[in-house]
């Protein structure tokens, strides 16, 4: 099979799996595991193909641009598809134990469609196709967040829905302006043109605002904590680890390619809101009394780091680009592991109030270890992936002379340590409660594997950066 | 305080309106001439109406994903806890019954015509599907719910057929031609008609099911 | 101003109006409606911006409309469940579902 056929397969395979998941009355568990494992194999094949070629492209329908749609993958797409592909089977493993019957069937269908949308977004080379994949991703995320939930989850999902559509529409209005000015939707044909176009700056502002809202970046994060904290553990993990990363990826792509990293003011503005997000939401995480809300605020804070790295890319180049990627990868793994582990504790305790998580370490030692390991990466302690990412970010900030950012990164790390230790303290302390129910072991192993990979990916920094390649 | 907030918000949005109105009315000189590209490739697209050619051939991939979006919405609605059926629907009036008897055959006929006409003039699976869906809802409102049982038993099959056939064509073209949705010009017309026919059915069923929510249809637990 | 530019400017104004409604509305149904109008305004700008000679935006907008229908249906169903079965009989009671 040619490398170019891999791109459409990465979309068709999970979509077909999702359709089957909804159609078939039984067998959702094995289907979910099988399809997500197959997807991982495709992702690995793509990485392999890119190691030789550097770039892969596919013209859908054989039509050239601007008439048709082009699918393209470079190092950044491959890293993201690989990490999403690696997380998916573990979430599937967890879900096949956590859900049963009707719920499992809908989770399988929706999650696989979500995965297809994610892959499709990472390889899309067309502005409107990106809009459709964004909407597919957003709607499947909303549906997952509402899956079998109570009133709080439904209210949070509705808010999530309104926020995600508003963000997409702002993005689409920007796309309309770009199409009007150029007559093309293709990213390659648009490359570098953005700043000089009539209405180009307005289009950029609209697209950036829409994507920041969809990524739940501070101060547009209002919808995220309730939606992520009220969903069930595998859904929270998928949303927090994967869904919010896609708009940031697209923002980076648009800014670097279509707008050629233009306007120093944009970099300063993004850095400023990134820094404010790191500080404010880390502080919010420290103040939370519910474990899942703590983890959700930690997500918004970590998104702030990603925005900092993104803002530094035009000025600092490879260091910031690498920092963005490594921070993203380690956050995906750590946050997925953390949400699953906290979900285990909450399931065992019957609630997720921190002051009630008493001495579960005796009953759920693996989940408690997962929390500790994920915490190591989120705090950015060596040898974790989070450390590598922050180290590169610090280098980028020092290289550009942004000393205030160095201070923000360090203070953010300290605050992360505070909220992680708060979580750990409640997990390991307190009195014994032997009456709780047992959990299937694979729910613990899935959490631990993810958290351990977040630390382990620290050793894979160099291969990942090689795969990523230079700043496009 | 609240009034001040509203005033500030209004002022900001007024400025935004000014900027947007300015941006959309700037003179432009597009570097690419898409209408010319479309006209140039129309003969190979299998249909003669440019909008249908874009939807089903040049950018058929978008349309496939869009059908999946409909499916996701349906799954999102169906996975919610069922609501009790609305109480007090009351008896169906004679006017509605008569109207349905008159309109239903016409709606179905026009829906099929729109599907067929899409190849050469405005129309297509979405327009036809919307009409057919409306026919289904009208039938339900008029108390003609005999087809509910079929819908109940075969919901996912009927709703998923459109995406299923589209995916099969996509996979087929990828395997045999090496290009996703690369429809061979000689067969493009018939392939588009097949895709659209199943899409029409699935769109109509999905719209009716979205209208019903979960109140009437009970999922059979596996 | 040509007719085409008129529609585009109208779309831009409609976008801001619906955004205003989205921010100040309290009832989620109003917000959902605001988002719907916002979608229509974007479609209007898209089509009017490119002009009647270009079929591409027309096809894209059909796709956009279907996506908007799907999102609205999901939103309405979420809303119905939030309103609860008790209020189901009197949907005009103006209750706040959030």
XYZ file of N, CA and C in Angstrom, chain B residues 10 12 23 51 53 61 69 74 80 82 89 100 111-113 131 136-137 139 163 171 183 195 197-199 206:
81
model
N -22.492 46.899 24.071
C -23.111 47.391 22.842
C -22.132 48.198 22.012
N -18.823 47.982 22.029
C -17.811 47.080 21.467
C -18.355 46.365 20.232
N -14.714 44.973 6.350
C -13.918 43.862 5.815
C -14.646 43.131 4.694
N -23.325 22.901 -8.585
C -23.377 22.752 -7.120
C -23.360 21.270 -6.737
N -22.110 18.920 -8.546
C -20.769 18.417 -8.869
C -19.802 18.703 -7.728
N -15.806 14.517 -0.232
C -15.262 14.139 1.083
C -15.907 14.966 2.202
N -21.726 13.833 10.545
C -22.158 14.797 11.573
C -23.628 14.544 11.947
N -27.581 12.291 15.871
C -28.600 11.292 16.209
C -28.127 10.416 17.371
N -29.149 9.879 25.199
C -29.703 10.535 26.385
C -30.775 9.639 26.996
N -34.223 8.370 28.005
C -35.498 8.633 27.324
C -36.408 9.536 28.149
N -51.416 14.974 23.853
C -51.300 15.281 22.435
C -52.677 15.534 21.848
N -52.869 15.904 5.426
C -51.827 14.889 5.292
C -52.121 13.969 4.124
N -39.936 15.026 -3.358
C -38.638 14.658 -2.799
C -37.854 13.820 -3.807
N -38.529 12.846 -4.405
C -37.848 11.988 -5.380
C -37.463 12.788 -6.621
N -38.345 13.715 -7.007
C -38.030 14.550 -8.170
C -36.782 15.391 -7.894
N -37.363 17.281 2.528
C -38.795 17.160 2.213
C -39.357 15.820 2.669
N -42.434 12.632 6.670
C -42.496 11.697 7.789
C -43.060 12.353 9.033
N -42.619 13.573 9.310
C -43.089 14.266 10.510
C -44.571 14.619 10.383
N -46.744 12.969 8.679
C -47.483 11.718 8.856
C -47.632 11.379 10.333
N -24.299 6.824 5.145
C -22.869 6.868 5.435
C -22.210 5.559 5.011
N -14.084 3.557 0.063
C -13.101 2.487 0.218
C -12.840 1.811 -1.128
N -13.931 9.187 -8.537
C -14.970 8.513 -9.317
C -14.565 8.521 -10.788
N -25.147 7.010 -4.343
C -24.803 7.655 -3.060
C -25.948 8.547 -2.606
N -29.150 8.512 -3.423
C -30.407 7.835 -3.087
C -30.391 7.328 -1.654
N -29.278 6.686 -1.288
C -29.203 6.179 0.086
C -29.075 7.329 1.082
N -28.363 8.374 0.658
C -28.240 9.546 1.539
C -29.615 10.163 1.790
N -33.111 10.202 9.626
C -32.415 10.872 10.726
C -33.198 12.095 11.195
